[in-house]
PDB file of C-alpha atoms in Angstrom:
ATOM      1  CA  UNK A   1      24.845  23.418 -26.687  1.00  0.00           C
ATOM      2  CA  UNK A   2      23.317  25.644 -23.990  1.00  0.00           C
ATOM      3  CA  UNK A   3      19.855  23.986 -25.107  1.00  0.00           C
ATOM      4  CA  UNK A   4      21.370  20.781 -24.109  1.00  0.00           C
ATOM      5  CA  UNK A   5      22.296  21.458 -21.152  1.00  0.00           C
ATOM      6  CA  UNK A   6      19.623  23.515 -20.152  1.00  0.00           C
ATOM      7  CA  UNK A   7      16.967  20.708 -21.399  1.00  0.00           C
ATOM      8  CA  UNK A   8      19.119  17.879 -19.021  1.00  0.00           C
ATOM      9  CA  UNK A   9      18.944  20.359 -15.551  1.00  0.00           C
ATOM     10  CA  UNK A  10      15.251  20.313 -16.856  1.00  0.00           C
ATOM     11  CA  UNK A  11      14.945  16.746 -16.776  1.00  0.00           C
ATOM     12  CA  UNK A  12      17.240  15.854 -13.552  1.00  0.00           C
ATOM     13  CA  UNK A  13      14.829  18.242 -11.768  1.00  0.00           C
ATOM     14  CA  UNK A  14      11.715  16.530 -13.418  1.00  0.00           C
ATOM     15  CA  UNK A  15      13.350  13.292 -12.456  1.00  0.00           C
ATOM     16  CA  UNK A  16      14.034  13.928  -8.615  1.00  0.00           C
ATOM     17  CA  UNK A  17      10.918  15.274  -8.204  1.00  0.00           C
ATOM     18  CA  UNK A  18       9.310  12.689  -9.567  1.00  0.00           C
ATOM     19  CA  UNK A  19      11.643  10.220  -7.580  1.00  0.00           C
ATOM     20  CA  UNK A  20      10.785  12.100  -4.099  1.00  0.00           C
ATOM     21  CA  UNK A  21       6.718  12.376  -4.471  1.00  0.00           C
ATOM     22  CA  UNK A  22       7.067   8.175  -4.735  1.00  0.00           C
ATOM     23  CA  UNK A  23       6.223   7.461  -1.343  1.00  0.00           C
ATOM     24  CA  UNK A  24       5.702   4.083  -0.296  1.00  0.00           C
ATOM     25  CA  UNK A  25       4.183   2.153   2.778  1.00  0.00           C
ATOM     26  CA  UNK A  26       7.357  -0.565   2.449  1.00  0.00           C
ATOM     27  CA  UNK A  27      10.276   1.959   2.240  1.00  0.00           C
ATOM     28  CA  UNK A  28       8.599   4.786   3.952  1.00  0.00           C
ATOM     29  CA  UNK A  29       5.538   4.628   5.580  1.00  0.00           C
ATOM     30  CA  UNK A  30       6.231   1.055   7.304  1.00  0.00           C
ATOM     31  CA  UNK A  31       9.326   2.317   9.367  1.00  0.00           C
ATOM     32  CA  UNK A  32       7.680   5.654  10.547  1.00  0.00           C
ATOM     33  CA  UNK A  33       4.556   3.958  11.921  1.00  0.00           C
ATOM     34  CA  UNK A  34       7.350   1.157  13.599  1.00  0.00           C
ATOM     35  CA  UNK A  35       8.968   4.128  15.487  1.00  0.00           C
ATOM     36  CA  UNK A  36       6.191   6.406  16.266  1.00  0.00           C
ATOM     37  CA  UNK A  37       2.794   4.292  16.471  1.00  0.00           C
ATOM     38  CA  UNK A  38       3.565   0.375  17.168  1.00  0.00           C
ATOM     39  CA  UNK A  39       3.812   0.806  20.618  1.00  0.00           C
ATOM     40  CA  UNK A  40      -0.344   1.432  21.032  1.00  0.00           C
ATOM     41  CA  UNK A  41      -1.573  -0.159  17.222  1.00  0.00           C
ATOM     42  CA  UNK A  42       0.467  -3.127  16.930  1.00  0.00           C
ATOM     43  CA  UNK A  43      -0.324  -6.855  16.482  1.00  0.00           C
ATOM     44  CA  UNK A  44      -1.005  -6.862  20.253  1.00  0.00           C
ATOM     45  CA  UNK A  45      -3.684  -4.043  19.984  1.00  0.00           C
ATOM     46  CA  UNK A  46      -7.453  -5.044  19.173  1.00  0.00           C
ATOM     47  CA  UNK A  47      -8.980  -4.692  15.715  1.00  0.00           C
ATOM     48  CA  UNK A  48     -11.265  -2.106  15.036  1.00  0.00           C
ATOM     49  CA  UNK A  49     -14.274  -3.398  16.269  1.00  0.00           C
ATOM     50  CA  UNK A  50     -13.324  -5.035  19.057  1.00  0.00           C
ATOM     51  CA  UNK A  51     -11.640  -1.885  19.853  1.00  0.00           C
ATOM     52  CA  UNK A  52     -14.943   0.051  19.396  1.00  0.00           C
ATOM     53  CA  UNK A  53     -16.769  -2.192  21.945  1.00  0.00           C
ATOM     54  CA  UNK A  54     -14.543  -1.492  24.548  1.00  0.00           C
ATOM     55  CA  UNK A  55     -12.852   1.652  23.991  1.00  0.00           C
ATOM     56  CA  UNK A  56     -12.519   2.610  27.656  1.00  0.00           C
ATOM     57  CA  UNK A  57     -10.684  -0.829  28.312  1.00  0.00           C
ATOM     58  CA  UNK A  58      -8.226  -0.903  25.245  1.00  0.00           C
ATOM     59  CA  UNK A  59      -7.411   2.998  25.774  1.00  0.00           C
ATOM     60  CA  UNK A  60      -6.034   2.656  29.721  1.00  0.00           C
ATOM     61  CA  UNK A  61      -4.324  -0.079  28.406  1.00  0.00           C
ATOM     62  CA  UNK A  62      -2.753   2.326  25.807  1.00  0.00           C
ATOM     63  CA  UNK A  63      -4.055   0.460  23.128  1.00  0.00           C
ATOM     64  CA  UNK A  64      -5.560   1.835  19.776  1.00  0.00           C
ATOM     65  CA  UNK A  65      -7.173   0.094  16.995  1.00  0.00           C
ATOM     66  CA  UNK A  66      -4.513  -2.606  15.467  1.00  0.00           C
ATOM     67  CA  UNK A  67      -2.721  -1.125  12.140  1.00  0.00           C
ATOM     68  CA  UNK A  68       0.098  -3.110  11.861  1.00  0.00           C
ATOM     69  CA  UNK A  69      -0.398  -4.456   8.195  1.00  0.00           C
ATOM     70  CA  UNK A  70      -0.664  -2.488   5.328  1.00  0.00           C
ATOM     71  CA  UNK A  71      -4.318  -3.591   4.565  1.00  0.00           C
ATOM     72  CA  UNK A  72      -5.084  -2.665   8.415  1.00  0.00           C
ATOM     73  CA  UNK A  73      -3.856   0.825   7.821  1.00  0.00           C
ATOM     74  CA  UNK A  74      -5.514   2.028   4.734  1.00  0.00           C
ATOM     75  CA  UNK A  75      -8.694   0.469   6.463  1.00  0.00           C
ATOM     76  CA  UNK A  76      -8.476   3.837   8.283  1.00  0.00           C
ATOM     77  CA  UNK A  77      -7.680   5.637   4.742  1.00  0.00           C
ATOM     78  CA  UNK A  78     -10.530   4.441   2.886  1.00  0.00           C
ATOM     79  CA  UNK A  79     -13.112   1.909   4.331  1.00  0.00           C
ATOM     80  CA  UNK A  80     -14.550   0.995   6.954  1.00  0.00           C
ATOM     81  CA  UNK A  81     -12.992   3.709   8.776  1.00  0.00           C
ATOM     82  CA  UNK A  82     -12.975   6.578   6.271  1.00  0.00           C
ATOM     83  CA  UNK A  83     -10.181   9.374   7.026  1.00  0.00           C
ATOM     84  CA  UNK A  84      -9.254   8.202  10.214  1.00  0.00           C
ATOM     85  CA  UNK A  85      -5.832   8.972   9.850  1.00  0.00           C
ATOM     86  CA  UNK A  86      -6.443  11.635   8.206  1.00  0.00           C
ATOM     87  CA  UNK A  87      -8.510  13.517  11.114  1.00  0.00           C
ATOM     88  CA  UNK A  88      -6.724  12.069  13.552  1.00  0.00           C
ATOM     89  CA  UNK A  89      -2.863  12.991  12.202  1.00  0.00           C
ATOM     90  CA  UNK A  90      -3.936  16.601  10.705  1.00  0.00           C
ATOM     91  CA  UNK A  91      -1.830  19.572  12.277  1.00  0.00           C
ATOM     92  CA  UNK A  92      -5.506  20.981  12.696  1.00  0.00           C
ATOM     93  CA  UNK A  93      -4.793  23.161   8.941  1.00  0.00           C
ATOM     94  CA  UNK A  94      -7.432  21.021   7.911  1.00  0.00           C
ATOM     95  CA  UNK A  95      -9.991  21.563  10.623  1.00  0.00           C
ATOM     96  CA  UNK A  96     -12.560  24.815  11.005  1.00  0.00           C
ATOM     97  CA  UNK A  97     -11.341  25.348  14.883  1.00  0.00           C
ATOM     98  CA  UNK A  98      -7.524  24.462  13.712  1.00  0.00           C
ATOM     99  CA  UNK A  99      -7.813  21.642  16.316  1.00  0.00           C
ATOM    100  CA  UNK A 100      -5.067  19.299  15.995  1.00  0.00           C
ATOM    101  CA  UNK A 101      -6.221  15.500  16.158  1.00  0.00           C
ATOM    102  CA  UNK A 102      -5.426  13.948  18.638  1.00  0.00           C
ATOM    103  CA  UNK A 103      -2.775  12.054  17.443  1.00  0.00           C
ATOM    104  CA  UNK A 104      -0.712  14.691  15.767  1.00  0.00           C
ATOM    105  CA  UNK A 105       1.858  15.227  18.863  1.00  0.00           C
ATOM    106  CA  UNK A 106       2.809  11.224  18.558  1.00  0.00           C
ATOM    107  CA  UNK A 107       4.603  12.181  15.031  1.00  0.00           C
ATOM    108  CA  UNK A 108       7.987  13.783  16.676  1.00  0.00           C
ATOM    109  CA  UNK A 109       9.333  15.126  19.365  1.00  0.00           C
ATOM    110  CA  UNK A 110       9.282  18.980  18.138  1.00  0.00           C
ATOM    111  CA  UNK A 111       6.913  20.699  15.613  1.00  0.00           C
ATOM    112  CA  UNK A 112       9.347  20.219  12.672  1.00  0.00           C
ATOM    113  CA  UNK A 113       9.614  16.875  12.953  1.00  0.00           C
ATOM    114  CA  UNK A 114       5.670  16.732  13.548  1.00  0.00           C
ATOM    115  CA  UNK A 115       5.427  18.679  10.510  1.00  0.00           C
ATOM    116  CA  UNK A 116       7.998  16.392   8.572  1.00  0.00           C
ATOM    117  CA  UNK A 117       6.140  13.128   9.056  1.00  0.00           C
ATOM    118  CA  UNK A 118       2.698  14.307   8.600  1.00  0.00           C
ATOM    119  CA  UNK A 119       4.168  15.798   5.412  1.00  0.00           C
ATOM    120  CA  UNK A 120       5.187  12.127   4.711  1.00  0.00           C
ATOM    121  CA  UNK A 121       2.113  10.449   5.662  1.00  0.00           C
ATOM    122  CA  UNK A 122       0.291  13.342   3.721  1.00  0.00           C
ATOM    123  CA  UNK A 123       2.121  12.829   0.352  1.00  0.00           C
ATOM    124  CA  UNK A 124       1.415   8.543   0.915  1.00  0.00           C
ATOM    125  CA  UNK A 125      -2.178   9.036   1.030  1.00  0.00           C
ATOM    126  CA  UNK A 126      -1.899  11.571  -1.955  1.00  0.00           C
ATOM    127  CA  UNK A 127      -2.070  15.539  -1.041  1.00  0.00           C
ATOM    128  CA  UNK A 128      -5.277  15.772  -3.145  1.00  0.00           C
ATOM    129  CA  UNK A 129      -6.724  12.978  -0.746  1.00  0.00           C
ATOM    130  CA  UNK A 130      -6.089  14.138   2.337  1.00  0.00           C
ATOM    131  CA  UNK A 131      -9.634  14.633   3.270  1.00  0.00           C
ATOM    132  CA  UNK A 132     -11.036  14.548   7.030  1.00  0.00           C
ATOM    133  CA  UNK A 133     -14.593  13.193   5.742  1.00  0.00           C
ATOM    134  CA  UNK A 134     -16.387   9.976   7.230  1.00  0.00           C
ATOM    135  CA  UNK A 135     -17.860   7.338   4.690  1.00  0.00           C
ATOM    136  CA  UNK A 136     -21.058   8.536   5.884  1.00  0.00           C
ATOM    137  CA  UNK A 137     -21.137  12.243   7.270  1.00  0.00           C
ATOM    138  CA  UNK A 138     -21.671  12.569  11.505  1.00  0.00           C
ATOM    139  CA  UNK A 139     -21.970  16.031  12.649  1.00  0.00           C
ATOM    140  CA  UNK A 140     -20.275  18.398  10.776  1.00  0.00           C
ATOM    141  CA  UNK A 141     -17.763  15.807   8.872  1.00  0.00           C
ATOM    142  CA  UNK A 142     -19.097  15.185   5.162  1.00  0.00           C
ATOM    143  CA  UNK A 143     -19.344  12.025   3.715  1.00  0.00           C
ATOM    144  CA  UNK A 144     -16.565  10.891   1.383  1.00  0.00           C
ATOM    145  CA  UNK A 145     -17.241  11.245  -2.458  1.00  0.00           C
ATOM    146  CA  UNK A 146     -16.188   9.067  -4.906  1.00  0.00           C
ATOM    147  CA  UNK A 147     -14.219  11.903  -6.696  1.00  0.00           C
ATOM    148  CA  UNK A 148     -12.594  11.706  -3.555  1.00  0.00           C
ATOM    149  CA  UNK A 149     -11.874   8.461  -3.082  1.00  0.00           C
ATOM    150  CA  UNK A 150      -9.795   8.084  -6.504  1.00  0.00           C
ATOM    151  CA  UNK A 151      -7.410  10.382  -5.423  1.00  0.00           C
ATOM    152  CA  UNK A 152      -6.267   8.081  -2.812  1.00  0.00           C
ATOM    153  CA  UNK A 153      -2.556   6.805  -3.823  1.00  0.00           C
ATOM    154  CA  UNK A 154      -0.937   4.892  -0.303  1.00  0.00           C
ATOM    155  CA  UNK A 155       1.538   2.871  -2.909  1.00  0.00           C
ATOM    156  CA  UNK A 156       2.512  -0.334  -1.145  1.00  0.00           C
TER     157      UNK A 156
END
């Protein structure tokens, strides 16, 4: 009998932990961008090349590259703009000078909360993914590999 029970904690804790690494862009990702990043990437905000031709315009207009559709955001996942979100989220853990990027302090009001939803964005893209590397390496930033690449989840 104490097998039983035993093997069903097992399997509840198997079960939730399963449950909780199941992060998707609908139920999770979706609202979190809506509170903390539609104000400067929404559908009012240029795409990413029209952004890129003008930078110094869209930016004292407060306006970043528009990622307000799933396929728009995991363009700065994995292609065109490789690990955009990546470098530009990351608490700086990920970084040789343990620089934040620059958009880290737009993820909460206070550290934890910071922490919290670039934990959340972190277990979207896949842990094993989060990598800060360019499709083609600039400077010190690596290119992406394909090994890489496949470890990309971002679940819709």
């Amino acid at each position: 009998m104490l097998r039983i029970i035993v093997a069903l904690f097992l399997l509840a804790g198997v079960s939730v932990a399963s449950w909780a690494q199941d992060i998707t862009y609908r139920k999770h990702i979706r609202p979190l961008w809506e509170q903390k990043c539609a104000v400067c990437h929404s559908a009012g905000a240029p795409y990413l090349g029209d952004f890129d031709e003008n930078k110094k315009k869209f930016e004292a207009l407060l306006k970043g590259p528009r990622m307000d559709t799933y396929a728009d955001l995991i363009s700065f996942i994995g292609w065109p703009d490789t690990g955009a979100i990546m470098r530009r989220l990351d608490d700086g853990k990920s970084t040789s000078d343990g620089k934040p990027g620059n958009m880290y302090q737009n993820l909460g009001a206070t550290e934890e909360e910071r922490q919290k939803n670039l934990n959340l964005f972190k277990q979207w893209v896949g842990k094993d993914a989060w990598k800060l590397n360019r499709w083609e390496a600039r400077g010190k930033v690596p290119a992406i590999t394909k090994r890489d690449l496949d470890k990309i989840k971002v679940k819709y």
